[in-house]
Each structure stands twice: as structure tokens, then as C-alpha cells.
CSV table of C-alpha atoms and ligand atoms in Angstrom, one decimal:
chain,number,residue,atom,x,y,z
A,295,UNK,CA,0.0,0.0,0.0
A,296,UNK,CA,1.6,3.6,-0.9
A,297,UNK,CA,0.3,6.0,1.5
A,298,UNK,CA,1.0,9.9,0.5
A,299,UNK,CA,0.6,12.5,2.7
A,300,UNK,CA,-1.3,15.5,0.5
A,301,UNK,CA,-4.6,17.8,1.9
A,302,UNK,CA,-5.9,19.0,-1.5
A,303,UNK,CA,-9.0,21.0,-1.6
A,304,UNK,CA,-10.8,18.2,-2.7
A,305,UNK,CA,-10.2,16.2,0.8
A,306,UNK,CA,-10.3,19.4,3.1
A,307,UNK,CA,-14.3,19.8,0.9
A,308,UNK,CA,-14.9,16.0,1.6
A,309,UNK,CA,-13.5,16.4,5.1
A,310,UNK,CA,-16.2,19.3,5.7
A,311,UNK,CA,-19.0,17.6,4.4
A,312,UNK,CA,-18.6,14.8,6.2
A,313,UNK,CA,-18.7,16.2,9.7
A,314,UNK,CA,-21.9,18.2,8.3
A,315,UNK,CA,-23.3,14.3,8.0
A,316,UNK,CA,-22.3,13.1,10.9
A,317,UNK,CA,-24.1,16.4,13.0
A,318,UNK,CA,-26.9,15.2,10.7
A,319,UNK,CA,-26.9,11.8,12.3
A,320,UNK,CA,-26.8,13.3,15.5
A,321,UNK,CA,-23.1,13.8,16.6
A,322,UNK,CA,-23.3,17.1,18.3
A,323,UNK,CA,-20.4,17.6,20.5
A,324,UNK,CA,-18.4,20.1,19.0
A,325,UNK,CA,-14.9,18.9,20.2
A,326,UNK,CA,-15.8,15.8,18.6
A,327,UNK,CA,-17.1,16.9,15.5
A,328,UNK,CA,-13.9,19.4,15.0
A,329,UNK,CA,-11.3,16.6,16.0
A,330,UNK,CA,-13.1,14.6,13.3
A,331,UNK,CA,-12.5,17.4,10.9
A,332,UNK,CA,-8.7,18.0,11.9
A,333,UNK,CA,-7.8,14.1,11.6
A,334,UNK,CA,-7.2,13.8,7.6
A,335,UNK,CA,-8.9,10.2,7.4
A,336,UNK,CA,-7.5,9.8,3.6
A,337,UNK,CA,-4.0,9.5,5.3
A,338,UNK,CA,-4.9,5.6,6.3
A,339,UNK,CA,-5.7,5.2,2.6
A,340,UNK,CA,-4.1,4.1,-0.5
A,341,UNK,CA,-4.2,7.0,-3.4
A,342,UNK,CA,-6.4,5.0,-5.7
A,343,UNK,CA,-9.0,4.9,-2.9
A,344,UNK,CA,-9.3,8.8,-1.4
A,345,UNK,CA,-12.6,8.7,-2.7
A,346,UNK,CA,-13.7,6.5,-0.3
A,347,UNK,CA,-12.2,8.2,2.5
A,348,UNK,CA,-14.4,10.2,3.2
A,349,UNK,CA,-17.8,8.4,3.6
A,350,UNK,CA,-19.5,6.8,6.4
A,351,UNK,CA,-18.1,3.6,5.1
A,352,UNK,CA,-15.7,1.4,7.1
A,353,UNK,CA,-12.8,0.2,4.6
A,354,UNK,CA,-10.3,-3.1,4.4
A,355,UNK,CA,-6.8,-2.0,5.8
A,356,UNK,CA,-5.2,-5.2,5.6
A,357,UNK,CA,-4.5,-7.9,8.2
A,358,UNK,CA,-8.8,-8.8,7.5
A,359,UNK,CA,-9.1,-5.7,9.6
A,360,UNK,CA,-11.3,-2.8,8.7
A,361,UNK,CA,-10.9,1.3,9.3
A,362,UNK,CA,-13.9,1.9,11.8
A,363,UNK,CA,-16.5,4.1,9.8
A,364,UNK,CA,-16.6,7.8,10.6
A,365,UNK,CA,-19.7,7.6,12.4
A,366,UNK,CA,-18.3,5.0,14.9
A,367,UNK,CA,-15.6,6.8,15.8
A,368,UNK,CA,-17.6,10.0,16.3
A,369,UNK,CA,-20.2,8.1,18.5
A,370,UNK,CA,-17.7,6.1,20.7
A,371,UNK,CA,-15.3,9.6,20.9
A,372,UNK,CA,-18.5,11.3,22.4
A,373,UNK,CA,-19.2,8.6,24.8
A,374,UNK,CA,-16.1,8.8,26.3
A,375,UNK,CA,-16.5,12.7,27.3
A,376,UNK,CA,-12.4,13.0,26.7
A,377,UNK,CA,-11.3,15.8,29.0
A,378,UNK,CA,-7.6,17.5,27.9
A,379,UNK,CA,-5.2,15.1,29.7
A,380,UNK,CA,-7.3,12.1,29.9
A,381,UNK,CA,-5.4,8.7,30.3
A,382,UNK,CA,-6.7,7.0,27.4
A,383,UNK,CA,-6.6,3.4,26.6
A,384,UNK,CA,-7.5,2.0,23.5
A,385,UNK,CA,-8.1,-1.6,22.5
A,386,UNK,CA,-7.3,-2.2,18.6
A,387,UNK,CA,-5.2,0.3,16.8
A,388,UNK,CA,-5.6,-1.0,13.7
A,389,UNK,CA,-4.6,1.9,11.4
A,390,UNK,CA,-5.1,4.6,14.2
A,391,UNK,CA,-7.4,6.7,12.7
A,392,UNK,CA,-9.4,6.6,16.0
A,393,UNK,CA,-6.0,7.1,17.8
A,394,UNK,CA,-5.6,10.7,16.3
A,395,UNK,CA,-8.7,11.6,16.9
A,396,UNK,CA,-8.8,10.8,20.3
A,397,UNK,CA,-5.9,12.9,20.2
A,398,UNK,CA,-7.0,15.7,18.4
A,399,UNK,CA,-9.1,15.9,21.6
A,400,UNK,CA,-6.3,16.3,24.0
A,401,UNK,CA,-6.4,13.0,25.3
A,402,UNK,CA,-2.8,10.5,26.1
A,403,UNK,CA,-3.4,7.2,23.7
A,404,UNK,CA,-1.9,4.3,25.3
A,405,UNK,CA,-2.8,2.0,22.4
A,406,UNK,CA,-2.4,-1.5,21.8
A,407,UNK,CA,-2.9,-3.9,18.6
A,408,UNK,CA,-2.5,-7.6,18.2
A,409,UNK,CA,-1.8,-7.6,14.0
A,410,UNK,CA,1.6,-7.2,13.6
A,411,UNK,CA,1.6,-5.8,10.0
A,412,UNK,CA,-0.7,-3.4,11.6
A,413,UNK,CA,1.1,-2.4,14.6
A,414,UNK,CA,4.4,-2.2,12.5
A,415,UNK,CA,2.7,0.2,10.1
A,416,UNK,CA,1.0,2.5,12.3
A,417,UNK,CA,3.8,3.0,14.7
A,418,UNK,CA,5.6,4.9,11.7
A,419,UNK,CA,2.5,6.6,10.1
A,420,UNK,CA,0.9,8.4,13.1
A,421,UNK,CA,4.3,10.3,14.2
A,422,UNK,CA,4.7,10.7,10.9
A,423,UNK,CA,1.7,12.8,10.0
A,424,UNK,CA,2.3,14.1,13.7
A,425,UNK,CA,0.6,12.1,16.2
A,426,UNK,CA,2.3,10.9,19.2
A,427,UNK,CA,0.5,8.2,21.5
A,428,UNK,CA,2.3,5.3,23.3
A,429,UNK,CA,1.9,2.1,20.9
A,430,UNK,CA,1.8,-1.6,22.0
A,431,UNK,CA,1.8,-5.1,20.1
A,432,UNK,CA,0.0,-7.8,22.0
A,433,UNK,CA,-3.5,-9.1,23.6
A,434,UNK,CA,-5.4,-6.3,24.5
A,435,UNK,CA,-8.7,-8.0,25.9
A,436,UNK,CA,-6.2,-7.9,28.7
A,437,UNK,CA,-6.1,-4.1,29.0
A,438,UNK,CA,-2.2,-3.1,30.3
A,439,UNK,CA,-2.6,-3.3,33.9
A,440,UNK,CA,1.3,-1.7,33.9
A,441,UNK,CA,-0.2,1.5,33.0
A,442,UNK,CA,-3.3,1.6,34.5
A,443,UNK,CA,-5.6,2.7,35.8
A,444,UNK,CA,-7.4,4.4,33.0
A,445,UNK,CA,-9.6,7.7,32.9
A,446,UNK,CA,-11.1,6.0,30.0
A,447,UNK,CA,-10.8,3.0,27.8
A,448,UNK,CA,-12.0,2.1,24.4
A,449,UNK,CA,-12.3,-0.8,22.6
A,450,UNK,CA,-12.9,-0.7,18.6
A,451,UNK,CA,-13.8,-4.3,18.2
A,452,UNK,CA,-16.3,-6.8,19.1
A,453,UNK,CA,-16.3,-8.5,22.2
A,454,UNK,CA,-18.8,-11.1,23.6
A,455,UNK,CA,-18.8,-9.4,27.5
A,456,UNK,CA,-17.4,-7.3,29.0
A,457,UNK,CA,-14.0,-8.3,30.4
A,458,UNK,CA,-13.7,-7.6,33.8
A,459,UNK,CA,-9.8,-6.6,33.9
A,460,UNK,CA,-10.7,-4.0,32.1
A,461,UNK,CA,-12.8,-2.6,34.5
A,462,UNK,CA,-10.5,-2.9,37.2
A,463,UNK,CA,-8.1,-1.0,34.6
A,464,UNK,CA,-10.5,2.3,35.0
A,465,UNK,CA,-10.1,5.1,37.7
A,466,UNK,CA,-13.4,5.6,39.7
A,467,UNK,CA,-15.4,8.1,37.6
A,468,UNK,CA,-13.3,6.7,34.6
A,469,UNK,CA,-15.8,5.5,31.4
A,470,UNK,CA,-15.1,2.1,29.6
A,471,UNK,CA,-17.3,1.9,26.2
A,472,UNK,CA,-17.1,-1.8,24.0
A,473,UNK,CA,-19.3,-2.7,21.7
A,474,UNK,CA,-20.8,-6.3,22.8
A,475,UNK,CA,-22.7,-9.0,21.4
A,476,UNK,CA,-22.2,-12.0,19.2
A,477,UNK,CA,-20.0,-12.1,15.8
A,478,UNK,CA,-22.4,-10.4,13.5
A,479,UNK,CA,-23.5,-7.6,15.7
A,480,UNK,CA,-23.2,-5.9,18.8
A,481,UNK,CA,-24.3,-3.2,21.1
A,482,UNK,CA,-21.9,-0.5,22.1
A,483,UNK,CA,-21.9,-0.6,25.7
A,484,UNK,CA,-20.8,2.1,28.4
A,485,UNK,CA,-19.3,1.0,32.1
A,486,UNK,CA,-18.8,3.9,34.4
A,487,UNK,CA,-17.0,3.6,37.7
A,488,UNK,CA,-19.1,4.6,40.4
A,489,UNK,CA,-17.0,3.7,43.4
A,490,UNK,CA,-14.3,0.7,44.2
A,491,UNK,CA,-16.9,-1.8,43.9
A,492,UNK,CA,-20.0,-0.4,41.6
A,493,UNK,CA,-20.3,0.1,38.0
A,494,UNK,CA,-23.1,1.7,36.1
A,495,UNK,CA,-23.8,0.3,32.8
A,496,UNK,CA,-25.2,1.6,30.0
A,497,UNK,CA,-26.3,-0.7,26.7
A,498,UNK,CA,-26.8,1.8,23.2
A,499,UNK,CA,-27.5,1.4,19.8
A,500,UNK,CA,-26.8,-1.6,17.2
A,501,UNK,CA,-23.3,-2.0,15.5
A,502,UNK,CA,-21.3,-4.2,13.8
A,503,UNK,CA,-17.4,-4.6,14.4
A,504,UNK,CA,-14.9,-7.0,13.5
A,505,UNK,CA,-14.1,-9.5,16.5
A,506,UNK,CA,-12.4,-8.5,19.8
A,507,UNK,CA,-9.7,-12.1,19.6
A,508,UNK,CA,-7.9,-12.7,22.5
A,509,UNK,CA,-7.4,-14.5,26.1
A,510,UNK,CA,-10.7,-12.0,27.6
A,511,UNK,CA,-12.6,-12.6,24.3
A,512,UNK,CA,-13.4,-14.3,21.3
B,185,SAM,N1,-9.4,1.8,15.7
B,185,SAM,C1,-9.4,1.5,14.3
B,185,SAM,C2,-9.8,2.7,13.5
B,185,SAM,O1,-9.4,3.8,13.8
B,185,SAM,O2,-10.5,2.7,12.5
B,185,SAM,C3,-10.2,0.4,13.9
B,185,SAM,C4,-9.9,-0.8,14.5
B,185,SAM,S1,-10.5,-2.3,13.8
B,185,SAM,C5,-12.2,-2.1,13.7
B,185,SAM,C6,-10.3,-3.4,15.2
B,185,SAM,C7,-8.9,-3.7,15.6
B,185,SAM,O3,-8.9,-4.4,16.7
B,185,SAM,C8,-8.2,-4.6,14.5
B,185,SAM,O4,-7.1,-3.9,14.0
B,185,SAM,C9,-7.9,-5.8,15.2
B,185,SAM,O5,-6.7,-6.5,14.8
B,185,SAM,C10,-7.8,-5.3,16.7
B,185,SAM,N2,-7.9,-6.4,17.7
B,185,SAM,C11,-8.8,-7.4,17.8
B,185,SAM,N3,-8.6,-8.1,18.9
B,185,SAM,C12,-7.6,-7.5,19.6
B,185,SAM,C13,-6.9,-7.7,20.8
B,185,SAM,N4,-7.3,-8.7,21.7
B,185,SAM,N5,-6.0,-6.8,21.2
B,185,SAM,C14,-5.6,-5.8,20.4
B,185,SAM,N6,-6.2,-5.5,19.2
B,185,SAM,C15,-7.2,-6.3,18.8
């Protein structure tokens, strides 16, 4: 895959439009909406296919993994209410496209991915288009208990519960959200911390993400 690393006019246009779909859809934080148009989403995509960048579409980026569709992101970004500073962790990297957002809204990405193609390819594209975040290569239904805990944590893929390490991962007021369910779809799930022992949880809308594989998971 040759990646180049050009904003036309044509991208910044598509890049515009798209966060006028996704308000339309009903993203309406603001911070959200204008990390989504900062992050230049035709960066994770071969030349040929810059076209697609820019629709509500998720999109193969190798490994059989997929580019989370702009809406997704959007809707998981605004359920974690990312304050500047946040300790993030997120669960798949994939091609961190969801990484720089999460970024864009002044939050510190500890991010880990099992692919290695993946892993190996991100860690040089995201400081490379000038996006720092702390990478990792391994099983992250585990979380990274050597970091936590976590203000927040994300996970972009499908898992069939939620894994209970993760939630001792999270600071008390801190916001897990994981899409849940079975292979072909799942419900996107928020866990808040309440206290040591209590956890609120919240079950949302319908989506459909590629599976969460690992020792807590699939
Ligand atoms: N966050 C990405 C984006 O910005 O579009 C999309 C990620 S993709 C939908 C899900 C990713 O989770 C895949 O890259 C997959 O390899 C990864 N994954 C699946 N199970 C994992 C695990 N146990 N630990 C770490 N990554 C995992």
C-alpha cells in the first residue's frame, strides 16, 4: 500500500462535508465533530482509494481488519466525554485513525494492537503525519494493567462481554465503552465507575465490528 501524505482542496471539501453528515446523524459535540475534521482520514488510505475516504463507510486496511467508519468513531469519541489530559486506553489500533482523533481531543493514547503488520505500520504513520500516542503489540482483551488505571478506555472491536480486567483498569469516575454482542452484531456498551466496587452500565445502539480475539474474548 503507498500511503501519500497530500490535503488537496478536494479532501479538506470531503472532510467538511462529512462532519456536516455526521451532525446530521446526530453527533453534536463540537470537540468531537472538529477533531473529526482535523484528523485527515484519507491519510490511512491508499491513493487510488481517497474517494472513499471520506464516507460513512468502514474500509479493508489489511490484516482482514477494517478502518472503523466515521460515524463509529464520532459516536464512541462522544461517549467517552475525553477531558484534555485524559489517560486514554484503547483496545485495537488498527490503522489509528481513531487514535488521532482521540488525540485531536487532547487526550494521552496508550494504544495496543494484536496484528503485527498493523502495529508495525502505524507505529511509523501516526508520528509521521504528527501524532504521538504510546503504541503496544499484543493481547489487548487484557487491558495493560502496567499502566493503569485508565480515565477512560476504548475498545474498537467486538467483544462477547465485557471483560472484567478492564474494568479494574478504569479510575473511579473513569468511562469504559465496547461494543458487545455476538460475531455479527453488537451493542456499544458504556461502564462507568461509580466507586471501588459499583459500575453503572449503560447498553446503546446496534453496531457491527470486527471481533475482539484474545485470552478475555473471542
Ligand atoms: N481503531 C481503528 C480505527 O481507527 O479505525 C479500527 C480498529 S478495527 C475495527 C479493530 C482492531 O482491533 C483490529 O485492528 C484488530 O486487529 C484489533 N484487535 C482485535 N482483537 C484485539 C486484541 N485482543 N488486542 C488488540 N487488538 C485487537
Amino acid at each position: 500500500m503507498a500511503y501519500k501524505f497530500v490535503d488537496n482542496y478536494r479532501e479538506k471539501g470531503a472532510r467538511k462535508k462529512l462532519v456536516e453528515d455526521l451532525k446530521k446523524r446526530g453527533i453534536s459535540d463540537e470537540k468531537v465533530l472538529a477533531a473529526i475534521g482535523k484528523v485527515k482520514r484519507h491519510y490511512f488510505f491508499d491513493e487510488t482509494f481517497w474517494v472513499q475516504a471520506y464516507l460513512d463507510k468502514a474500509f479493508p486496511i489489511g490484516a482482514g481488519q477494517t478502518i472503523s467508519n466515521p460515524y463509529t468513531v464520532a459516536y464512541q469519541s462522544e461517549l467517552l466525554h475525553i477531558k484534555k489530559g485524559d489517560k486514554v486506553l484503547e483496545i485495537g489500533t488498527g490503522c489509528g485513525y481513531q487514535t488521532c482523533v482521540l488525540l485531536e481531543l487532547g487526550a494521552k493514547v496508550y494504544t495496543i494492537e494484536r496484528q503485527v503488520k498493523l502495529y508495525d505500520r502505524t507505529i511509523q504513520v501516526l508520528p509521521h503525519i504528527g501524532y504521538k500516542a504510546e503504541f503496544f503489540l499484543g493481547d489487548g482483551s487484557k487491558g495493560i494493567a502496567e499502566y493503569a488505571p485508565y480515565d477512560k478506555i476504548i475498545v474498537t472491536a467486538g467483544a462477547p462481554l465485557v471483560p472484567q480486567i478492564l474494568l479494574r483498569q478504569l479510575k473511579i469516575g473513569g468511562i469504559l465503552v465496547i461494543p458487545v454482542g455476538d460475531e455479527k452484531e453488537q451493542k456499544m456498551v458504556t461502564v462507568i465507575r461509580v466507586s471501588e466496587n459499583d459500575f453503572d452500565k449503560i447498553i446503546l445502539d446496534t453496531f457491527r465490528f470486527v471481533p475482539l480475539l484474545g485470552d478475555q474474548a473471542w
